[in-house]
Amino acid sequence: MDILDEFDINIIKELEKDGRMAFSAIATTLKISNTMVHQRVNRLTEQGILAGIKPIINEKKIGYDWASFTGITLNKDQDSNRIIEELKNIPEITECYYVTGSFTLYIKIVAQNHEHMRKILYEKIDNIPGISKTDSIIELGCAFKRNITL
């Protein structure tokens, strides 16, 4: 059995156009009942397929002109859970991934300027016990960002 059927896919596609779209408008567009849209969105949310509908903030428009992708090397990989909890306390870190290769973790940092980025790296991240090294790549702009095509 497929996880998503044609109705689920079409509902998700409508929400991708505008996450604030009324369920009744989606129902009208897709020629299905409002109740069906509610039930499907609730089921997709309960299953974790839809992780919520929230605004996408353009950081550059609110003064965060710098971003980096930073690899983090740990002294001991088994400290990763504790270190991740400390990274969560730094609001400028917007993403964190477990990775293979030279690093244990890979994070995305947004900052207002180069001085702000330096403070995040040197005064916040480097002061977390168990981090042995960071290696950053400065982002010059996002060419595109999207969901998986359904």
Short mmCIF file of N, CA and C in Angstrom, two decimals:
data_model
loop_
_atom_site.label_atom_id
_atom_site.label_comp_id
_atom_site.label_asym_id
_atom_site.label_seq_id
_atom_site.Cartn_x
_atom_site.Cartn_y
_atom_site.Cartn_z
N MET A 1 0.84 -1.18 0.00
CA MET A 1 0.00 0.00 0.00
C MET A 1 0.88 1.25 0.00
N ASP A 2 0.58 2.19 -0.86
CA ASP A 2 1.31 3.45 -0.90
C ASP A 2 0.96 4.29 0.32
N ILE A 3 1.92 5.05 0.82
CA ILE A 3 1.70 5.93 1.97
C ILE A 3 0.80 7.08 1.59
N LEU A 4 1.02 7.64 0.41
CA LEU A 4 0.24 8.79 -0.06
C LEU A 4 -0.57 8.39 -1.29
N ASP A 5 -1.84 8.73 -1.29
CA ASP A 5 -2.64 8.50 -2.49
C ASP A 5 -2.79 9.83 -3.25
N GLU A 6 -3.53 9.79 -4.33
CA GLU A 6 -3.70 10.96 -5.19
C GLU A 6 -4.30 12.14 -4.43
N PHE A 7 -5.26 11.88 -3.54
CA PHE A 7 -5.88 12.96 -2.78
C PHE A 7 -4.86 13.62 -1.84
N ASP A 8 -4.09 12.79 -1.13
CA ASP A 8 -3.06 13.33 -0.23
C ASP A 8 -2.08 14.20 -0.99
N ILE A 9 -1.60 13.70 -2.11
CA ILE A 9 -0.61 14.44 -2.91
C ILE A 9 -1.18 15.77 -3.37
N ASN A 10 -2.41 15.77 -3.85
CA ASN A 10 -3.02 17.01 -4.34
C ASN A 10 -3.25 18.01 -3.21
N ILE A 11 -3.64 17.52 -2.04
CA ILE A 11 -3.82 18.41 -0.88
C ILE A 11 -2.48 19.04 -0.49
N ILE A 12 -1.43 18.23 -0.45
CA ILE A 12 -0.09 18.74 -0.10
C ILE A 12 0.37 19.77 -1.13
N LYS A 13 0.13 19.49 -2.40
CA LYS A 13 0.52 20.45 -3.45
C LYS A 13 -0.19 21.78 -3.28
N GLU A 14 -1.46 21.76 -2.89
CA GLU A 14 -2.18 23.01 -2.66
C GLU A 14 -1.59 23.75 -1.45
N LEU A 15 -1.27 23.01 -0.39
CA LEU A 15 -0.69 23.64 0.80
C LEU A 15 0.70 24.21 0.51
N GLU A 16 1.44 23.58 -0.41
CA GLU A 16 2.75 24.12 -0.77
C GLU A 16 2.63 25.47 -1.47
N LYS A 17 1.55 25.69 -2.20
CA LYS A 17 1.32 26.98 -2.85
C LYS A 17 1.10 28.06 -1.82
N ASP A 18 0.33 27.73 -0.78
CA ASP A 18 0.04 28.68 0.30
C ASP A 18 -0.40 27.89 1.52
N GLY A 19 0.45 27.77 2.49
CA GLY A 19 0.16 27.01 3.69
C GLY A 19 -0.98 27.57 4.52
N ARG A 20 -1.37 28.81 4.25
CA ARG A 20 -2.48 29.45 4.98
C ARG A 20 -3.81 29.26 4.26
N MET A 21 -3.79 28.58 3.13
CA MET A 21 -5.01 28.40 2.34
C MET A 21 -6.07 27.68 3.19
N ALA A 22 -7.28 28.19 3.15
CA ALA A 22 -8.38 27.58 3.89
C ALA A 22 -8.65 26.18 3.34
N PHE A 23 -8.97 25.26 4.25
CA PHE A 23 -9.28 23.91 3.82
C PHE A 23 -10.48 23.91 2.87
N SER A 24 -11.41 24.82 3.10
CA SER A 24 -12.58 24.90 2.21
C SER A 24 -12.16 25.29 0.80
N ALA A 25 -11.16 26.15 0.67
CA ALA A 25 -10.67 26.54 -0.66
C ALA A 25 -9.98 25.35 -1.34
N ILE A 26 -9.23 24.60 -0.57
CA ILE A 26 -8.59 23.40 -1.12
C ILE A 26 -9.66 22.42 -1.60
N ALA A 27 -10.68 22.24 -0.77
CA ALA A 27 -11.78 21.32 -1.12
C ALA A 27 -12.45 21.75 -2.42
N THR A 28 -12.70 23.04 -2.56
CA THR A 28 -13.34 23.56 -3.77
C THR A 28 -12.44 23.33 -4.98
N THR A 29 -11.16 23.65 -4.85
CA THR A 29 -10.22 23.48 -5.96
C THR A 29 -10.13 22.03 -6.41
N LEU A 30 -10.09 21.11 -5.43
CA LEU A 30 -9.91 19.69 -5.74
C LEU A 30 -11.23 18.96 -5.96
N LYS A 31 -12.35 19.69 -5.75
CA LYS A 31 -13.69 19.10 -5.91
C LYS A 31 -13.89 17.90 -4.99
N ILE A 32 -13.49 18.10 -3.72
CA ILE A 32 -13.72 17.11 -2.67
C ILE A 32 -14.34 17.83 -1.48
N SER A 33 -14.75 17.08 -0.47
CA SER A 33 -15.42 17.71 0.68
C SER A 33 -14.41 18.37 1.61
N ASN A 34 -14.88 19.39 2.30
CA ASN A 34 -14.09 20.08 3.31
C ASN A 34 -13.68 19.09 4.41
N THR A 35 -14.60 18.21 4.78
CA THR A 35 -14.33 17.20 5.81
C THR A 35 -13.18 16.29 5.38
N MET A 36 -13.17 15.91 4.11
CA MET A 36 -12.10 15.05 3.62
C MET A 36 -10.74 15.74 3.74
N VAL A 37 -10.68 17.02 3.40
CA VAL A 37 -9.42 17.76 3.51
C VAL A 37 -8.98 17.78 4.98
N HIS A 38 -9.88 18.10 5.90
CA HIS A 38 -9.55 18.12 7.33
C HIS A 38 -9.03 16.76 7.78
N GLN A 39 -9.73 15.71 7.42
CA GLN A 39 -9.33 14.36 7.85
C GLN A 39 -7.97 13.99 7.28
N ARG A 40 -7.75 14.30 6.01
CA ARG A 40 -6.47 13.96 5.39
C ARG A 40 -5.32 14.74 6.01
N VAL A 41 -5.49 16.04 6.20
CA VAL A 41 -4.42 16.85 6.80
C VAL A 41 -4.14 16.37 8.22
N ASN A 42 -5.18 16.06 8.99
CA ASN A 42 -4.97 15.54 10.35
C ASN A 42 -4.22 14.23 10.34
N ARG A 43 -4.58 13.32 9.43
CA ARG A 43 -3.90 12.03 9.35
C ARG A 43 -2.44 12.22 8.93
N LEU A 44 -2.20 13.06 7.93
CA LEU A 44 -0.83 13.30 7.48
C LEU A 44 0.02 13.93 8.58
N THR A 45 -0.59 14.76 9.40
CA THR A 45 0.12 15.38 10.53
C THR A 45 0.41 14.34 11.60
N GLU A 46 -0.60 13.53 11.94
CA GLU A 46 -0.41 12.49 12.96
C GLU A 46 0.65 11.48 12.54
N GLN A 47 0.74 11.19 11.24
CA GLN A 47 1.74 10.24 10.74
C GLN A 47 3.13 10.87 10.62
N GLY A 48 3.21 12.19 10.82
CA GLY A 48 4.49 12.87 10.73
C GLY A 48 4.90 13.21 9.31
N ILE A 49 4.03 12.97 8.34
CA ILE A 49 4.34 13.31 6.96
C ILE A 49 4.33 14.83 6.79
N LEU A 50 3.31 15.48 7.36
CA LEU A 50 3.30 16.93 7.45
C LEU A 50 3.81 17.29 8.84
N ALA A 51 4.90 18.04 8.88
CA ALA A 51 5.51 18.39 10.17
C ALA A 51 4.98 19.71 10.70
N GLY A 52 3.90 20.18 10.12
CA GLY A 52 3.32 21.43 10.55
C GLY A 52 3.30 22.43 9.41
N ILE A 53 2.53 23.44 9.59
CA ILE A 53 2.45 24.51 8.60
C ILE A 53 2.89 25.76 9.33
N LYS A 54 4.04 26.28 8.92
CA LYS A 54 4.59 27.44 9.60
C LYS A 54 5.23 28.36 8.58
N PRO A 55 5.46 29.60 8.97
CA PRO A 55 6.06 30.54 8.01
C PRO A 55 7.50 30.18 7.71
N ILE A 56 7.91 30.50 6.50
CA ILE A 56 9.31 30.38 6.10
C ILE A 56 9.89 31.78 6.16
N ILE A 57 10.83 32.00 7.06
CA ILE A 57 11.41 33.32 7.26
C ILE A 57 12.59 33.51 6.31
N ASN A 58 12.59 34.61 5.60
CA ASN A 58 13.73 34.98 4.77
C ASN A 58 14.68 35.77 5.69
N GLU A 59 15.70 35.09 6.21
CA GLU A 59 16.60 35.70 7.19
C GLU A 59 17.24 36.98 6.68
N LYS A 60 17.57 37.02 5.40
CA LYS A 60 18.23 38.20 4.85
C LYS A 60 17.34 39.43 4.93
N LYS A 61 16.03 39.26 4.82
CA LYS A 61 15.09 40.39 4.87
C LYS A 61 14.97 40.97 6.27
N ILE A 62 15.40 40.22 7.30
CA ILE A 62 15.33 40.73 8.68
C ILE A 62 16.71 40.99 9.26
N GLY A 63 17.70 41.15 8.37
CA GLY A 63 19.01 41.59 8.82
C GLY A 63 20.05 40.50 9.06
N TYR A 64 19.74 39.26 8.73
CA TYR A 64 20.73 38.19 8.88
C TYR A 64 21.34 37.93 7.51
N ASP A 65 22.37 38.72 7.18
CA ASP A 65 22.96 38.69 5.85
C ASP A 65 24.03 37.60 5.67
N TRP A 66 24.47 36.99 6.74
CA TRP A 66 25.51 35.98 6.68
C TRP A 66 24.95 34.63 7.08
N ALA A 67 25.44 33.58 6.43
CA ALA A 67 25.11 32.21 6.83
C ALA A 67 26.31 31.33 6.56
N SER A 68 26.43 30.30 7.37
CA SER A 68 27.51 29.33 7.13
C SER A 68 26.98 27.93 7.32
N PHE A 69 27.65 27.01 6.65
CA PHE A 69 27.47 25.59 6.90
C PHE A 69 28.75 25.17 7.61
N THR A 70 28.60 24.65 8.82
CA THR A 70 29.75 24.39 9.67
C THR A 70 29.78 22.93 10.10
N GLY A 71 30.90 22.27 9.78
CA GLY A 71 31.13 20.91 10.25
C GLY A 71 31.73 20.95 11.63
N ILE A 72 31.27 20.06 12.50
CA ILE A 72 31.76 20.02 13.88
C ILE A 72 32.39 18.66 14.14
N THR A 73 33.63 18.68 14.61
CA THR A 73 34.33 17.47 15.03
C THR A 73 34.28 17.41 16.55
N LEU A 74 33.92 16.25 17.08
CA LEU A 74 33.82 16.09 18.52
C LEU A 74 35.00 15.29 19.05
N ASN A 75 35.34 15.53 20.32
CA ASN A 75 36.37 14.72 20.96
C ASN A 75 35.90 13.28 21.05
N LYS A 76 34.63 13.09 21.41
CA LYS A 76 34.03 11.75 21.51
C LYS A 76 32.64 11.81 20.89
N ASP A 77 32.41 10.97 19.90
CA ASP A 77 31.10 10.98 19.23
C ASP A 77 29.96 10.65 20.19
N GLN A 78 30.23 9.89 21.25
CA GLN A 78 29.16 9.55 22.20
C GLN A 78 28.67 10.77 22.99
N ASP A 79 29.38 11.90 22.90
CA ASP A 79 28.93 13.15 23.54
C ASP A 79 27.95 13.93 22.67
N SER A 80 27.60 13.38 21.50
CA SER A 80 26.80 14.15 20.53
C SER A 80 25.45 14.59 21.10
N ASN A 81 24.76 13.75 21.85
CA ASN A 81 23.44 14.16 22.38
C ASN A 81 23.56 15.37 23.31
N ARG A 82 24.54 15.37 24.19
CA ARG A 82 24.73 16.50 25.10
C ARG A 82 25.10 17.76 24.31
N ILE A 83 25.97 17.62 23.34
CA ILE A 83 26.41 18.76 22.54
C ILE A 83 25.25 19.31 21.71
N ILE A 84 24.43 18.43 21.14
CA ILE A 84 23.27 18.87 20.38
C ILE A 84 22.33 19.69 21.26
N GLU A 85 22.13 19.27 22.49
CA GLU A 85 21.28 20.03 23.41
C GLU A 85 21.85 21.42 23.66
N GLU A 86 23.16 21.53 23.75
CA GLU A 86 23.78 22.86 23.92
C GLU A 86 23.68 23.70 22.65
N LEU A 87 23.80 23.06 21.49
CA LEU A 87 23.65 23.78 20.22
C LEU A 87 22.23 24.32 20.06
N LYS A 88 21.24 23.59 20.56
CA LYS A 88 19.84 24.04 20.48
C LYS A 88 19.63 25.35 21.23
N ASN A 89 20.49 25.65 22.19
CA ASN A 89 20.37 26.89 22.97
C ASN A 89 20.94 28.10 22.24
N ILE A 90 21.52 27.90 21.08
CA ILE A 90 22.07 29.00 20.28
C ILE A 90 21.06 29.29 19.17
N PRO A 91 20.27 30.36 19.29
CA PRO A 91 19.17 30.58 18.34
C PRO A 91 19.62 30.79 16.90
N GLU A 92 20.85 31.19 16.67
CA GLU A 92 21.33 31.42 15.32
C GLU A 92 21.61 30.12 14.57
N ILE A 93 21.63 29.00 15.28
CA ILE A 93 21.80 27.69 14.63
C ILE A 93 20.41 27.22 14.24
N THR A 94 20.17 27.13 12.92
CA THR A 94 18.83 26.82 12.44
C THR A 94 18.65 25.38 12.00
N GLU A 95 19.74 24.66 11.77
CA GLU A 95 19.67 23.26 11.36
C GLU A 95 20.86 22.52 11.94
N CYS A 96 20.66 21.23 12.22
CA CYS A 96 21.75 20.39 12.72
C CYS A 96 21.52 18.97 12.20
N TYR A 97 22.56 18.39 11.62
CA TYR A 97 22.47 17.06 11.02
C TYR A 97 23.59 16.17 11.54
N TYR A 98 23.30 14.88 11.69
CA TYR A 98 24.33 13.87 11.87
C TYR A 98 24.88 13.59 10.47
N VAL A 99 26.19 13.48 10.35
CA VAL A 99 26.79 13.21 9.03
C VAL A 99 27.91 12.18 9.15
N THR A 100 28.27 11.62 8.01
CA THR A 100 29.43 10.72 7.96
C THR A 100 30.61 11.53 7.43
N GLY A 101 31.79 10.95 7.52
CA GLY A 101 32.97 11.62 6.99
C GLY A 101 33.79 12.26 8.09
N SER A 102 34.35 13.41 7.79
CA SER A 102 35.28 14.08 8.70
C SER A 102 34.60 14.67 9.94
N PHE A 103 33.31 14.91 9.86
CA PHE A 103 32.61 15.57 10.95
C PHE A 103 31.59 14.63 11.57
N THR A 104 31.18 14.94 12.78
CA THR A 104 30.10 14.21 13.43
C THR A 104 28.77 14.92 13.17
N LEU A 105 28.80 16.26 13.22
CA LEU A 105 27.60 17.07 13.05
C LEU A 105 27.86 18.14 12.00
N TYR A 106 26.79 18.55 11.33
CA TYR A 106 26.86 19.64 10.36
C TYR A 106 25.72 20.58 10.70
N ILE A 107 26.03 21.87 10.86
CA ILE A 107 25.01 22.84 11.27
C ILE A 107 24.93 23.99 10.27
N LYS A 108 23.79 24.66 10.29
CA LYS A 108 23.65 25.91 9.54
C LYS A 108 23.51 27.02 10.57
N ILE A 109 24.30 28.07 10.39
CA ILE A 109 24.29 29.23 11.28
C ILE A 109 23.88 30.44 10.46
N VAL A 110 23.00 31.28 11.01
CA VAL A 110 22.70 32.57 10.39
C VAL A 110 23.18 33.67 11.32
N ALA A 111 23.72 34.74 10.72
CA ALA A 111 24.26 35.84 11.51
C ALA A 111 23.99 37.16 10.81
N GLN A 112 24.04 38.23 11.58
CA GLN A 112 23.75 39.55 11.03
C GLN A 112 24.91 40.11 10.21
N ASN A 113 26.13 39.76 10.59
CA ASN A 113 27.32 40.25 9.89
C ASN A 113 28.50 39.37 10.27
N HIS A 114 29.68 39.71 9.75
CA HIS A 114 30.84 38.84 10.01
C HIS A 114 31.24 38.85 11.49
N GLU A 115 31.07 39.96 12.18
CA GLU A 115 31.40 40.01 13.61
C GLU A 115 30.46 39.14 14.42
N HIS A 116 29.19 39.18 14.09
CA HIS A 116 28.20 38.33 14.75
C HIS A 116 28.54 36.85 14.52
N MET A 117 28.92 36.49 13.28
CA MET A 117 29.30 35.12 12.96
C MET A 117 30.52 34.70 13.77
N ARG A 118 31.51 35.60 13.88
CA ARG A 118 32.71 35.29 14.67
C ARG A 118 32.34 35.00 16.11
N LYS A 119 31.46 35.82 16.69
CA LYS A 119 31.05 35.61 18.09
C LYS A 119 30.33 34.29 18.28
N ILE A 120 29.48 33.93 17.34
CA ILE A 120 28.77 32.65 17.45
C ILE A 120 29.77 31.50 17.42
N LEU A 121 30.70 31.55 16.46
CA LEU A 121 31.68 30.48 16.32
C LEU A 121 32.66 30.42 17.48
N TYR A 122 33.25 31.56 17.82
CA TYR A 122 34.35 31.56 18.78
C TYR A 122 33.91 31.70 20.23
N GLU A 123 32.80 32.39 20.47
CA GLU A 123 32.39 32.62 21.85
C GLU A 123 31.28 31.69 22.31
N LYS A 124 30.53 31.13 21.39
CA LYS A 124 29.44 30.23 21.78
C LYS A 124 29.79 28.78 21.47
N ILE A 125 29.99 28.47 20.19
CA ILE A 125 30.20 27.08 19.79
C ILE A 125 31.52 26.53 20.31
N ASP A 126 32.61 27.28 20.14
CA ASP A 126 33.92 26.78 20.59
C ASP A 126 34.02 26.62 22.11
N ASN A 127 33.12 27.22 22.86
CA ASN A 127 33.13 27.08 24.32
C ASN A 127 32.32 25.88 24.81
N ILE A 128 31.73 25.12 23.91
CA ILE A 128 30.99 23.92 24.32
C ILE A 128 32.00 22.81 24.55
N PRO A 129 32.07 22.28 25.77
CA PRO A 129 33.01 21.19 26.04
C PRO A 129 32.72 19.97 25.17
N GLY A 130 33.77 19.40 24.60
CA GLY A 130 33.64 18.22 23.77
C GLY A 130 33.75 18.50 22.29
N ILE A 131 33.70 19.78 21.90
CA ILE A 131 33.90 20.13 20.50
C ILE A 131 35.39 20.38 20.30
N SER A 132 35.98 19.62 19.38
CA SER A 132 37.42 19.79 19.16
C SER A 132 37.73 20.73 18.01
N LYS A 133 36.81 20.83 17.02
CA LYS A 133 37.12 21.64 15.85
C LYS A 133 35.84 21.97 15.09
N THR A 134 35.84 23.14 14.46
CA THR A 134 34.77 23.50 13.53
C THR A 134 35.41 23.89 12.20
N ASP A 135 34.68 23.69 11.14
CA ASP A 135 35.15 24.06 9.81
C ASP A 135 33.95 24.63 9.06
N SER A 136 34.02 25.93 8.72
CA SER A 136 32.86 26.62 8.15
C SER A 136 33.05 26.97 6.68
N ILE A 137 31.94 26.91 5.98
CA ILE A 137 31.84 27.36 4.60
C ILE A 137 30.79 28.46 4.61
N ILE A 138 31.13 29.62 4.11
CA ILE A 138 30.19 30.75 4.10
C ILE A 138 29.24 30.61 2.91
N GLU A 139 27.96 30.77 3.18
CA GLU A 139 26.93 30.71 2.14
C GLU A 139 26.87 32.06 1.43
N LEU A 140 26.82 32.02 0.11
CA LEU A 140 26.76 33.25 -0.69
C LEU A 140 25.36 33.51 -1.24
N GLY A 141 24.44 32.62 -0.99
CA GLY A 141 23.07 32.76 -1.47
C GLY A 141 22.49 31.41 -1.79
N CYS A 142 21.19 31.30 -1.67
CA CYS A 142 20.50 30.04 -1.93
C CYS A 142 20.01 30.02 -3.37
N ALA A 143 20.51 29.11 -4.16
CA ALA A 143 20.07 28.98 -5.55
C ALA A 143 18.63 28.47 -5.62
N PHE A 144 18.28 27.49 -4.77
CA PHE A 144 16.91 27.04 -4.63
C PHE A 144 16.79 26.16 -3.39
N LYS A 145 15.58 26.05 -2.89
CA LYS A 145 15.27 25.19 -1.77
C LYS A 145 13.85 24.70 -1.99
N ARG A 146 13.64 23.42 -1.86
CA ARG A 146 12.31 22.88 -2.15
C ARG A 146 12.04 21.61 -1.37
N ASN A 147 10.78 21.22 -1.36
CA ASN A 147 10.39 19.93 -0.85
C ASN A 147 10.63 18.88 -1.92
N ILE A 148 10.62 17.64 -1.53
CA ILE A 148 10.70 16.54 -2.49
C ILE A 148 9.47 16.63 -3.40
N THR A 149 9.65 16.36 -4.67
CA THR A 149 8.54 16.41 -5.62
C THR A 149 7.66 15.20 -5.43
N LEU A 150 6.36 15.45 -5.30
CA LEU A 150 5.40 14.35 -5.13
C LEU A 150 4.77 13.99 -6.46
#
